[in-house]
mmCIF file of C-alpha atoms and ligand atoms in Angstrom:
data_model
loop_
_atom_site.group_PDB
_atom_site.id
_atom_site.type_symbol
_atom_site.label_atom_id
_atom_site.label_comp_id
_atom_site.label_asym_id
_atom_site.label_seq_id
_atom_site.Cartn_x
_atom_site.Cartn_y
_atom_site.Cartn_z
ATOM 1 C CA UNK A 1 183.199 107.362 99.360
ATOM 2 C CA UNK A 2 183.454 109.748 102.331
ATOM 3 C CA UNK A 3 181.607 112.813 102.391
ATOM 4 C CA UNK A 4 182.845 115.487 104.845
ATOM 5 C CA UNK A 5 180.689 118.995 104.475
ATOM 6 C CA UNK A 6 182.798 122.283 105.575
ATOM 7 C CA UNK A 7 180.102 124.851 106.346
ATOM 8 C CA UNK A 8 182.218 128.409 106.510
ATOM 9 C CA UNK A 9 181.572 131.401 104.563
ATOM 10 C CA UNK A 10 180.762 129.038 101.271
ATOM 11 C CA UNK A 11 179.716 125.224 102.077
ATOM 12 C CA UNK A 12 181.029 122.541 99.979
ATOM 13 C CA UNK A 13 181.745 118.971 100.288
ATOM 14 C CA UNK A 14 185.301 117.215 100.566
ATOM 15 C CA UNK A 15 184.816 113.836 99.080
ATOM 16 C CA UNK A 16 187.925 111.177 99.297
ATOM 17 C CA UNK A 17 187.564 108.335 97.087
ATOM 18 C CA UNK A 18 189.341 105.771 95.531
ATOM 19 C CA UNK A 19 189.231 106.036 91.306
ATOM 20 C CA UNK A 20 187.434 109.550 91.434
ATOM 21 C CA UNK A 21 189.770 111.766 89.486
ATOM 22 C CA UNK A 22 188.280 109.610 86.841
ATOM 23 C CA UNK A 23 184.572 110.850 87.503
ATOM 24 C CA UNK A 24 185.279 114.522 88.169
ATOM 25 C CA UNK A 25 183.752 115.938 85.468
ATOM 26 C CA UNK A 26 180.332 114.962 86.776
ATOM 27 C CA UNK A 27 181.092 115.803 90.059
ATOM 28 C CA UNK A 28 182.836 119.119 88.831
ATOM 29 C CA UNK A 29 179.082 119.973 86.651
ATOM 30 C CA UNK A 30 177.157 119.513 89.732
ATOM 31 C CA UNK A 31 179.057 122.921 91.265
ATOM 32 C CA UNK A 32 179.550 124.857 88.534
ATOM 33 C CA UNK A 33 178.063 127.936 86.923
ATOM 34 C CA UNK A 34 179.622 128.402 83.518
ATOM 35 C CA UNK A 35 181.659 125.760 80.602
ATOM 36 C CA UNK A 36 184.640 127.094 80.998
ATOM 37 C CA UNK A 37 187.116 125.091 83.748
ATOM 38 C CA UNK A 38 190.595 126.165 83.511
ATOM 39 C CA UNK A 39 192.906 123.171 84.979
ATOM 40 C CA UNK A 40 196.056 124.673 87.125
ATOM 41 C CA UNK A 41 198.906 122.295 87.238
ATOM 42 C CA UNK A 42 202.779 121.753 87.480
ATOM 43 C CA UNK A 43 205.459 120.301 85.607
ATOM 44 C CA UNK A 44 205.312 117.344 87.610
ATOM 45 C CA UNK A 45 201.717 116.107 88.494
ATOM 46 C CA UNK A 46 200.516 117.534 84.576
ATOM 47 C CA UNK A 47 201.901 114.982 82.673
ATOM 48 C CA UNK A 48 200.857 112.077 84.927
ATOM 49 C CA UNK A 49 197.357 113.386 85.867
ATOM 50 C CA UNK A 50 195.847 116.363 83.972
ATOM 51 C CA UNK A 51 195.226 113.941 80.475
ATOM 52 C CA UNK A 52 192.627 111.726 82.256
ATOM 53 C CA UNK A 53 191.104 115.309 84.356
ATOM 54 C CA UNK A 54 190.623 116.801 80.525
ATOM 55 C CA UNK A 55 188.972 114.615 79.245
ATOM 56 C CA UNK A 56 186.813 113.759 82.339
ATOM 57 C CA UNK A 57 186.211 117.654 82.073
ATOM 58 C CA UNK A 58 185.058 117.662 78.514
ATOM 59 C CA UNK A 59 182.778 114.518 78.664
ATOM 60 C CA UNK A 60 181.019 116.725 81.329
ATOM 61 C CA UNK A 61 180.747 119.689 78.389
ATOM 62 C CA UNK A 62 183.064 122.093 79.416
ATOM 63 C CA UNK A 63 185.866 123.853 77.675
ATOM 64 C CA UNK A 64 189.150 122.917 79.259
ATOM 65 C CA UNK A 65 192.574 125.174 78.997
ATOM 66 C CA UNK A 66 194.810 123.987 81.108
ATOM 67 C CA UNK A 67 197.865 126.324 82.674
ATOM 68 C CA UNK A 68 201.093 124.689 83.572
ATOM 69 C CA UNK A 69 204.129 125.958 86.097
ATOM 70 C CA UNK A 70 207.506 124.667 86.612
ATOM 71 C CA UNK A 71 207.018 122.164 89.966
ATOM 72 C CA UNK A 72 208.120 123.989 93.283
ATOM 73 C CA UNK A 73 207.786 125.975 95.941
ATOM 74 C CA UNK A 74 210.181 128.971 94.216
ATOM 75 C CA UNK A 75 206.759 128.999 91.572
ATOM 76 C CA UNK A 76 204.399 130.041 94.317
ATOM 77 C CA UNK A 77 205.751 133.473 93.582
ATOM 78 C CA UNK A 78 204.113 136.899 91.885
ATOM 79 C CA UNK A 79 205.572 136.360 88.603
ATOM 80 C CA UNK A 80 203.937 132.921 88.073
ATOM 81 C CA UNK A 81 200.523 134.545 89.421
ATOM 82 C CA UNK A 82 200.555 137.345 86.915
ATOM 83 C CA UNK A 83 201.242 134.554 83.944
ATOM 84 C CA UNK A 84 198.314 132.655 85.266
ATOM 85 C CA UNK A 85 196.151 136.053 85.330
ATOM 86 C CA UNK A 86 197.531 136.306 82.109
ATOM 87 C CA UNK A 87 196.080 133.215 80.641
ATOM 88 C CA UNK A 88 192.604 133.570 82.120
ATOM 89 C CA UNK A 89 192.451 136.997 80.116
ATOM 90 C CA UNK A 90 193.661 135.381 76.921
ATOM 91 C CA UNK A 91 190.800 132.519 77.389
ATOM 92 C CA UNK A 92 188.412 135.609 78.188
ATOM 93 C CA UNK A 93 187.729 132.785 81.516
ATOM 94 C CA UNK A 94 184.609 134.991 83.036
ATOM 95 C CA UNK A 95 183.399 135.444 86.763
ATOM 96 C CA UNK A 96 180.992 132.230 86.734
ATOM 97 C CA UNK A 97 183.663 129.767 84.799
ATOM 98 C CA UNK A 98 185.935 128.205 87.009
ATOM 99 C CA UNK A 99 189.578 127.190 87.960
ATOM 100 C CA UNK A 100 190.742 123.640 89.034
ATOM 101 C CA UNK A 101 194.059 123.185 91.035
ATOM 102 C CA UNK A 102 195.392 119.717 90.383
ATOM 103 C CA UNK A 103 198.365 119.435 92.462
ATOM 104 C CA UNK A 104 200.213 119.550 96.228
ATOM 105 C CA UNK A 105 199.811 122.416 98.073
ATOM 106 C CA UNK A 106 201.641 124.685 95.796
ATOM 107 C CA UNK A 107 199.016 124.131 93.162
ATOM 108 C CA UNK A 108 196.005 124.754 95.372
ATOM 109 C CA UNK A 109 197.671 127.947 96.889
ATOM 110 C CA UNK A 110 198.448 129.540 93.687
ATOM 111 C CA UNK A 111 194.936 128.793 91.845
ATOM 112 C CA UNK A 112 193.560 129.529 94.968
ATOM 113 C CA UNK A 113 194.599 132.750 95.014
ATOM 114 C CA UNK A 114 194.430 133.393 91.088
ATOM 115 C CA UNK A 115 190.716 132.601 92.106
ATOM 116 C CA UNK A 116 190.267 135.093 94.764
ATOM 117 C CA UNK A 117 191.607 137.697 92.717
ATOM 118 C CA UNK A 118 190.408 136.959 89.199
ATOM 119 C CA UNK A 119 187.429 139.316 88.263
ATOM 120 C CA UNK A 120 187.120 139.731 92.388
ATOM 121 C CA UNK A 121 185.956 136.266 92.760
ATOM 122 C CA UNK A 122 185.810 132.766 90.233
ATOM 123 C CA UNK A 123 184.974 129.797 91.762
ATOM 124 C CA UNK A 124 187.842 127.166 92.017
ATOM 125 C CA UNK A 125 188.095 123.423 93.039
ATOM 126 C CA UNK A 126 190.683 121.688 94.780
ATOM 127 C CA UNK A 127 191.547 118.240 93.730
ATOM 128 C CA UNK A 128 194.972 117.855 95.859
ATOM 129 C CA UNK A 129 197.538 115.496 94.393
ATOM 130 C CA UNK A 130 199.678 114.919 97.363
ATOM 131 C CA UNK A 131 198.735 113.652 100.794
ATOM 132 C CA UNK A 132 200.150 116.495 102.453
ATOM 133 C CA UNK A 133 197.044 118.548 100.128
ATOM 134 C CA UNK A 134 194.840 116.148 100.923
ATOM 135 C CA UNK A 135 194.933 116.016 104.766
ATOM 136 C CA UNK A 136 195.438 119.480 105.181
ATOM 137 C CA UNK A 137 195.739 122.558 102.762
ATOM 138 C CA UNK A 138 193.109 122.349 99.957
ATOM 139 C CA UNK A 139 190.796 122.383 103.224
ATOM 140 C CA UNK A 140 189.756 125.299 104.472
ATOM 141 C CA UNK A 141 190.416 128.095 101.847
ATOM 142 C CA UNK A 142 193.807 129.668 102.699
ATOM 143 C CA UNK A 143 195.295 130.845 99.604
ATOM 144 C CA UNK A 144 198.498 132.688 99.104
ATOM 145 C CA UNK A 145 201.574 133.275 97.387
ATOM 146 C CA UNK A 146 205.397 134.279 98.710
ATOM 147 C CA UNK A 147 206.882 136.489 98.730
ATOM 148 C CA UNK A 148 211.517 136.977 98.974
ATOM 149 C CA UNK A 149 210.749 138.000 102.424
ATOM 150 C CA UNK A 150 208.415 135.089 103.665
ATOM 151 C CA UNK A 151 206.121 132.355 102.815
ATOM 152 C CA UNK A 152 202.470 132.955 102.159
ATOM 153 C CA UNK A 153 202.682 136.946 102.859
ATOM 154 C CA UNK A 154 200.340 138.081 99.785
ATOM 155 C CA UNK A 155 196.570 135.892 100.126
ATOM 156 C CA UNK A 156 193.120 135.369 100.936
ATOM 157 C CA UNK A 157 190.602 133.684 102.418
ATOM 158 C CA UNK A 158 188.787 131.685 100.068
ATOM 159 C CA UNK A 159 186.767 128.410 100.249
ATOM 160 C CA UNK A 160 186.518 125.966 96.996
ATOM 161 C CA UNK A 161 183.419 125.158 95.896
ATOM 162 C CA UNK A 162 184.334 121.468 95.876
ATOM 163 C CA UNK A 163 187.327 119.358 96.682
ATOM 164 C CA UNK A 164 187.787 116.367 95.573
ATOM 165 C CA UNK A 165 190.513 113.491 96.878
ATOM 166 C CA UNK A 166 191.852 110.375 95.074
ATOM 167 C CA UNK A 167 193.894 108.282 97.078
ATOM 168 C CA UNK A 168 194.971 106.403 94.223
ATOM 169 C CA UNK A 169 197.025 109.446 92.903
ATOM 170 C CA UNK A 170 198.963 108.609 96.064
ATOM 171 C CA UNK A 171 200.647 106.056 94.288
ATOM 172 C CA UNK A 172 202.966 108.238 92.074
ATOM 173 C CA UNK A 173 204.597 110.176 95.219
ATOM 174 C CA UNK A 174 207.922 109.599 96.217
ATOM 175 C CA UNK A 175 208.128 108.030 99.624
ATOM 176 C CA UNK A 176 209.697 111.095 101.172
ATOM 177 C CA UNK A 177 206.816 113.102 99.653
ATOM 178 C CA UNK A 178 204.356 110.629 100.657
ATOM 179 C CA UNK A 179 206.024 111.370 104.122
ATOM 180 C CA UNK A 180 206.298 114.837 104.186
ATOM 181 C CA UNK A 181 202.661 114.431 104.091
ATOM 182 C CA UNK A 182 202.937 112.541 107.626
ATOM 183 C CA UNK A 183 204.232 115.555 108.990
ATOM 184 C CA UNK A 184 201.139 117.734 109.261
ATOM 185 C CA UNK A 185 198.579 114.236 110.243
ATOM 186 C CA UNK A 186 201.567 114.207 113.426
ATOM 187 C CA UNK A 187 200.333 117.648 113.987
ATOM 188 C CA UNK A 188 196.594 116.775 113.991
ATOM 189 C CA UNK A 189 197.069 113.733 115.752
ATOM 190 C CA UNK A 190 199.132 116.000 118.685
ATOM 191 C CA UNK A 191 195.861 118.643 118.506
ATOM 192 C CA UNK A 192 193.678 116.193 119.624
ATOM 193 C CA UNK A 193 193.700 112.897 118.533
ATOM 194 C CA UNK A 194 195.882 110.241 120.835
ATOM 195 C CA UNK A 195 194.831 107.017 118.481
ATOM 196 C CA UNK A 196 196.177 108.587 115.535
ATOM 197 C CA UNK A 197 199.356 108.962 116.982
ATOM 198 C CA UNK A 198 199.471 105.659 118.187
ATOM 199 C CA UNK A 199 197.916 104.590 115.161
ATOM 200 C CA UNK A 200 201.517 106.307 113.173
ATOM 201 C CA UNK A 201 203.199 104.673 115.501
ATOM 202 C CA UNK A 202 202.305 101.232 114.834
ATOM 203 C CA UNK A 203 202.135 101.635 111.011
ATOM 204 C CA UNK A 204 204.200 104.212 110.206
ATOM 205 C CA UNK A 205 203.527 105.130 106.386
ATOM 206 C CA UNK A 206 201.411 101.373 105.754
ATOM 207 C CA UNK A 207 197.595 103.455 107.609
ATOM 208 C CA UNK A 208 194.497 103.209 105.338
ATOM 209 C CA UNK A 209 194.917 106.488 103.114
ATOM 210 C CA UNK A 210 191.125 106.839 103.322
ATOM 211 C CA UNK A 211 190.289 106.860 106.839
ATOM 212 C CA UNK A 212 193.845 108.925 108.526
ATOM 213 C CA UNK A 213 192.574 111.716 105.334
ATOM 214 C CA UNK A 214 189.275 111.526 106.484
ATOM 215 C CA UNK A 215 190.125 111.904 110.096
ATOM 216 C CA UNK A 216 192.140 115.073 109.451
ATOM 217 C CA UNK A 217 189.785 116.405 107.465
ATOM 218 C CA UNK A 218 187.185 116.036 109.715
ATOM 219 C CA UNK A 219 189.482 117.688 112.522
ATOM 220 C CA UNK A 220 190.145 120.510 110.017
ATOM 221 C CA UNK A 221 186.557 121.139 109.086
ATOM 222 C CA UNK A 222 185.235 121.521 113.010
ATOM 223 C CA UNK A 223 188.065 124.244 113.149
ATOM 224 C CA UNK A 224 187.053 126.081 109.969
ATOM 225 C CA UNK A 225 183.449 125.447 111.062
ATOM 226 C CA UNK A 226 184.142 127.481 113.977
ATOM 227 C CA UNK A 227 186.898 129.930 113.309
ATOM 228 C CA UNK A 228 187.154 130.169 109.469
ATOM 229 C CA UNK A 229 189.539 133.561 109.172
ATOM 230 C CA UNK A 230 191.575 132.610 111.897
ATOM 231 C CA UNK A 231 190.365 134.586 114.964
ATOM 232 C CA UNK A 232 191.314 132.619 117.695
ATOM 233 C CA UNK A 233 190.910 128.626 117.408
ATOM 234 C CA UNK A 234 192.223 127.788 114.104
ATOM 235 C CA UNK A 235 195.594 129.561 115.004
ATOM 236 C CA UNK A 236 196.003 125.698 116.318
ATOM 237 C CA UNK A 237 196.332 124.348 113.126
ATOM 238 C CA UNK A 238 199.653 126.657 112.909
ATOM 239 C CA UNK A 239 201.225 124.131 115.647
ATOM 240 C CA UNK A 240 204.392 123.841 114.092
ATOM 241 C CA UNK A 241 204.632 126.325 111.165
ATOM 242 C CA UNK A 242 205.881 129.426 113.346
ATOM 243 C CA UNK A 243 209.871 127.983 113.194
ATOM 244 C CA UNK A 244 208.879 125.140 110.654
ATOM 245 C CA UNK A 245 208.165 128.464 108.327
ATOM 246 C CA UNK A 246 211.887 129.676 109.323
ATOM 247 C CA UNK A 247 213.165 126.288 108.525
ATOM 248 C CA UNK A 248 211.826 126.205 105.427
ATOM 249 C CA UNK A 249 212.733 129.984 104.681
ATOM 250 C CA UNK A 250 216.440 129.449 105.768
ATOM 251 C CA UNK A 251 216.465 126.503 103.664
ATOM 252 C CA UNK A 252 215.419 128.114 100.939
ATOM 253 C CA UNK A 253 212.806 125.608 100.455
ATOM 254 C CA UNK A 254 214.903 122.993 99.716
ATOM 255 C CA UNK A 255 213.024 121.370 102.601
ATOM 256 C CA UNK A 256 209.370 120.242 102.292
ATOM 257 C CA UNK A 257 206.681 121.679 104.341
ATOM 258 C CA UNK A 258 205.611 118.961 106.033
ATOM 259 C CA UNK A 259 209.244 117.967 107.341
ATOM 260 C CA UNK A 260 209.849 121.613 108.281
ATOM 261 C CA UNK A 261 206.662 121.587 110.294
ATOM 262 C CA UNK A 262 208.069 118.199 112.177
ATOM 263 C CA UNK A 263 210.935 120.280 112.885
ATOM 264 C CA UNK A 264 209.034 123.015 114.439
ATOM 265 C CA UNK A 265 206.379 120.970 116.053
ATOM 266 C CA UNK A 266 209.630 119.221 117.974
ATOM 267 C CA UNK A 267 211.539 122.399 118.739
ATOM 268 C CA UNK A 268 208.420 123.451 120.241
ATOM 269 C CA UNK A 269 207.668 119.874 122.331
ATOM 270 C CA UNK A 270 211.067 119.845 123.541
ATOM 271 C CA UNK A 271 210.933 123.401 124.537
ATOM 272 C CA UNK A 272 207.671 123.173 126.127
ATOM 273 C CA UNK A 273 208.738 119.948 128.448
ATOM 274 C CA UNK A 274 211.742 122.521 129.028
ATOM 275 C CA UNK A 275 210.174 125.540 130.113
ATOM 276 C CA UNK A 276 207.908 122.990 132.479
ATOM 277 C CA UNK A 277 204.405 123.412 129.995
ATOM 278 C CA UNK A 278 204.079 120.158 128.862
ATOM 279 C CA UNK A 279 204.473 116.731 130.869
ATOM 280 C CA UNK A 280 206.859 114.996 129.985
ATOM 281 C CA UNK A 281 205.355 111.731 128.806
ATOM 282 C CA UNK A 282 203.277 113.690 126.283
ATOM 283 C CA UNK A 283 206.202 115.059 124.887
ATOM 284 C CA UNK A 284 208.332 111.996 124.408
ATOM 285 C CA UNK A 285 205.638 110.295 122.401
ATOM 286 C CA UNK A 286 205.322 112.890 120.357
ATOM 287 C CA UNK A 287 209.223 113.174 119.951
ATOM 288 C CA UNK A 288 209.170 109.445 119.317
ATOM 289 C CA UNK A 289 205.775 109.403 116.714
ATOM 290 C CA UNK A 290 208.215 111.377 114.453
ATOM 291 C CA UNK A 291 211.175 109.615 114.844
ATOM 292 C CA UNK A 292 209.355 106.282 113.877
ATOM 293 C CA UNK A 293 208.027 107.802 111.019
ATOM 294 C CA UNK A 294 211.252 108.652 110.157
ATOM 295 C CA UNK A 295 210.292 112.317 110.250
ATOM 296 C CA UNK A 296 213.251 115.136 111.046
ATOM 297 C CA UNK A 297 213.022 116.526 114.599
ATOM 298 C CA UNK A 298 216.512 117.979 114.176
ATOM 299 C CA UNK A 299 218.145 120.827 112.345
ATOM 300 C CA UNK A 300 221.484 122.305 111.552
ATOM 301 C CA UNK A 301 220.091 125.738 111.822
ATOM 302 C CA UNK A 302 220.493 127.242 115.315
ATOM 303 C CA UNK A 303 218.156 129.613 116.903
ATOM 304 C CA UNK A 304 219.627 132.935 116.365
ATOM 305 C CA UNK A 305 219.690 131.953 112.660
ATOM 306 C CA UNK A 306 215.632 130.734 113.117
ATOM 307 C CA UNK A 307 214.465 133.515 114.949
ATOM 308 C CA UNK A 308 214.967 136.465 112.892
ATOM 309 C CA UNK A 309 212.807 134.631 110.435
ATOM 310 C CA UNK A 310 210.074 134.656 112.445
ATOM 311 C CA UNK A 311 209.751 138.315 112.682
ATOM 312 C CA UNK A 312 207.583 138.076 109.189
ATOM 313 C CA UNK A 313 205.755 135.666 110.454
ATOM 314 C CA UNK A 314 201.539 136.431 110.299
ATOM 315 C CA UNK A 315 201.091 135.462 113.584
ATOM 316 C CA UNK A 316 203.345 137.989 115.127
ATOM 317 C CA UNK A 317 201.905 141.473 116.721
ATOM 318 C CA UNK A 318 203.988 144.284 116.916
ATOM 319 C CA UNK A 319 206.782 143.222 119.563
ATOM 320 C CA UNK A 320 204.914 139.822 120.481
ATOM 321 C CA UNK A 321 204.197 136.513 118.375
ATOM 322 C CA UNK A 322 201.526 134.305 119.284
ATOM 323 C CA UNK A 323 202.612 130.369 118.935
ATOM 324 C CA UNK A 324 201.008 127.430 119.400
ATOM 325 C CA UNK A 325 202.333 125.562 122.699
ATOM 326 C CA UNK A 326 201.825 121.737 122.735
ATOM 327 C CA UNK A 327 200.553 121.219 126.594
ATOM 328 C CA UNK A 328 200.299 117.433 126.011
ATOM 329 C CA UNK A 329 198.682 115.711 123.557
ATOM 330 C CA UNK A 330 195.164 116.705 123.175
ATOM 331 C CA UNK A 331 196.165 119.478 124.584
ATOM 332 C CA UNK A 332 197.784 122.730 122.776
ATOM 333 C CA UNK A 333 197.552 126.354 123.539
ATOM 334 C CA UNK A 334 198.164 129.830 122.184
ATOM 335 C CA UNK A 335 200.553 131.555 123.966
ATOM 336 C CA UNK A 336 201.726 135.325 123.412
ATOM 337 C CA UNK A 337 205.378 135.897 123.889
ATOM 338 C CA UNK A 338 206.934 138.776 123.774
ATOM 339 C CA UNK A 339 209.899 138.490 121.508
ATOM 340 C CA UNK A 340 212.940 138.135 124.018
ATOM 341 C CA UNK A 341 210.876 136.304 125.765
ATOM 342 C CA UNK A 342 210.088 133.650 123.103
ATOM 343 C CA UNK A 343 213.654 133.714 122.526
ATOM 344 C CA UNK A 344 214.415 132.571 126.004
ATOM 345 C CA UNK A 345 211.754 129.967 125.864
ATOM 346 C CA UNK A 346 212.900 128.809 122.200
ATOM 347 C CA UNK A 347 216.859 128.300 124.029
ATOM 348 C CA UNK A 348 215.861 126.475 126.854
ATOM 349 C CA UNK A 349 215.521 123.285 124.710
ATOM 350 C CA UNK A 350 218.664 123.338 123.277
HETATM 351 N N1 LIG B 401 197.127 124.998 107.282
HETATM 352 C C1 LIG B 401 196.571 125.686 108.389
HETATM 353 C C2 LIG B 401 195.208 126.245 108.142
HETATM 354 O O1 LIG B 401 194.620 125.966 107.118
HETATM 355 O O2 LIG B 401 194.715 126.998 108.932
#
């Protein structure tokens, strides 16, 4: 097993196993204050994975309700938060029980949330589901919900008390979800990790689960360690998500995350070799890690249809957004734009 601590506002322990959804009762009892552990799940991942997380729950002695949602992004909405509120005041779940996401990123953002919110603060645990979860969002405590207008737009910050990865859960993606996953560990490996690129590069999707989550997490947790609410340095992690979160948007999420992010992270690379920022060598290879992943670096959707979209976006300030430039690899930087300006620089890679 791999232990990786996160010491921000709350510390807790990430631990990536092999085989421990199976043992997460125990390690669930260790963290928590009351019996009562409310399981948050979807359509999908329920039926294949909250079963064996019940009765792991109950061996340990709590009492288990469990909350399902229709799978998808569109779920990560108001109306599915309010059910969920809903059900914890039905099960009378009180301020020391807790909630357990068991899912992708959706999952963990919604519960997340629920958690932040519920009585002003339950505890939650994150035990992500896919790899895109795993490497990056149940790290980290950003929660949130969307709204019509834009991903994310209603949340908190707010740490787990636990998370809690099983590689072997892995097994039951699809290979483009397994892959979507790929697109945010491109992302780390292009904020500061050079092996891990190559690493993709030579083994595309076949890379020990174990170690390239570890690795990410590890990358993640020296961010949050030093920047948890997003002050300056962890606005790196958003490499990517400024026009990958227009992508997505415009798509109307019929695009994953994690492929709208490779889209973004490459509209960015091949704007920065453009506009002179980033050398480029740096930017081919990162170009080419995504393309031999089989990850898109294209869309259909032209600027003037992105850029509108970003005006919602959290990192923008008044007539300015702040995006994350990829220098090189190793090397990314915030950079303040005003908006015609990032507009001009977005064009030149076209
Ligand atoms: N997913 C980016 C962050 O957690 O800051």
């Amino acid at each position: 097993m791999k232990v990786i601590t996160v010491s921000a506002s709350k510390t807790y322990d990430v631990k990536i196993e092999a085989g421990i959804l199976a043992r997460a009762g125990e390690e669930i009892r260790r963290v928590a204050r009351g019996n009562t552990a409310v399981v948050v799940t979807d359509s999908t991942v329920g039926p294949l994975y909250a079963g064996q997380l019940e009765l792991s729950l109950s061996a340990a002695g709590f009492r288990v309700r469990t909350f399902v949602f229709p799978a998808g992004e569109q779920s990560k909405n108001p109306e599915t938060y309010l059910s969920l509120l809903g059900f914890l005041a039905k099960n009378q779940v009180s301020r020391s029980d807790l909630l357990v996401a068991l899912g992708g990123g959706v999952t963990g953002d919604l519960t997340g949330f629920a958690a932040a919110t519920w009585l002003r603060g339950t505890d939650f645990v994150q035990i992500p589901t896919s790899l895109l979860a795993m490497v990056d969002s149940s790290v980290g405590g950003k929660t949130a919900i969307d709204l019509p207008e834009g991903k994310n737009l209603v949340g908190a910050f707010y740490q787990p008390s636990l998370v809690l990865c099983d590689p072997l859960l892995l097994d039951t993606l699809s290979p483009a979800c397994f892959l979507d996953g790929c697109g945010e560990i491109v992302k780390y490996g292009v904020l500061g990790d050079r092996a891990l690129l190559r690493r993709l590069q030579k083994e595309h999707t076949a890379f020990d689960q174990e170690e390239v989550i570890a690795r990410c997490v590890e990358m993640k947790r020296d961010i949050v360690n030093a920047d948890e609410f997003e002050g300056g340095l962890r606005q790196l992690l958003n490499l990517g998500h400024t026009l990958g979160h227009a992508v997505e948007l415009r798509s109307n999420y019929s695009l994953p995350h994690g492929c709208a992010v490779s889209i973004g992270l490459a509209i960015m690379t091949r704007a920065a070799v453009k506009n002179g920022l980033c050398a480029q060598e740096d930017g081919t290879e990162i170009l080419d890690t995504l393309t031999a992943l089989g990850l898109p670096a294209e869309t259909a959707f032209s600027a003037d249809e992105l850029l509108p979209l970003t005006v919602m976006d959290k990192k923008r300030q008044g007539d300015s957004i702040t995006c994350v430039v990829p220098r090189g690899i190793g090397r990314c930087d915030r950079m303040r734009f005003s908006l015609p300006d990032f507009e001009k620089f977005i064009k030149a890679e076209g």
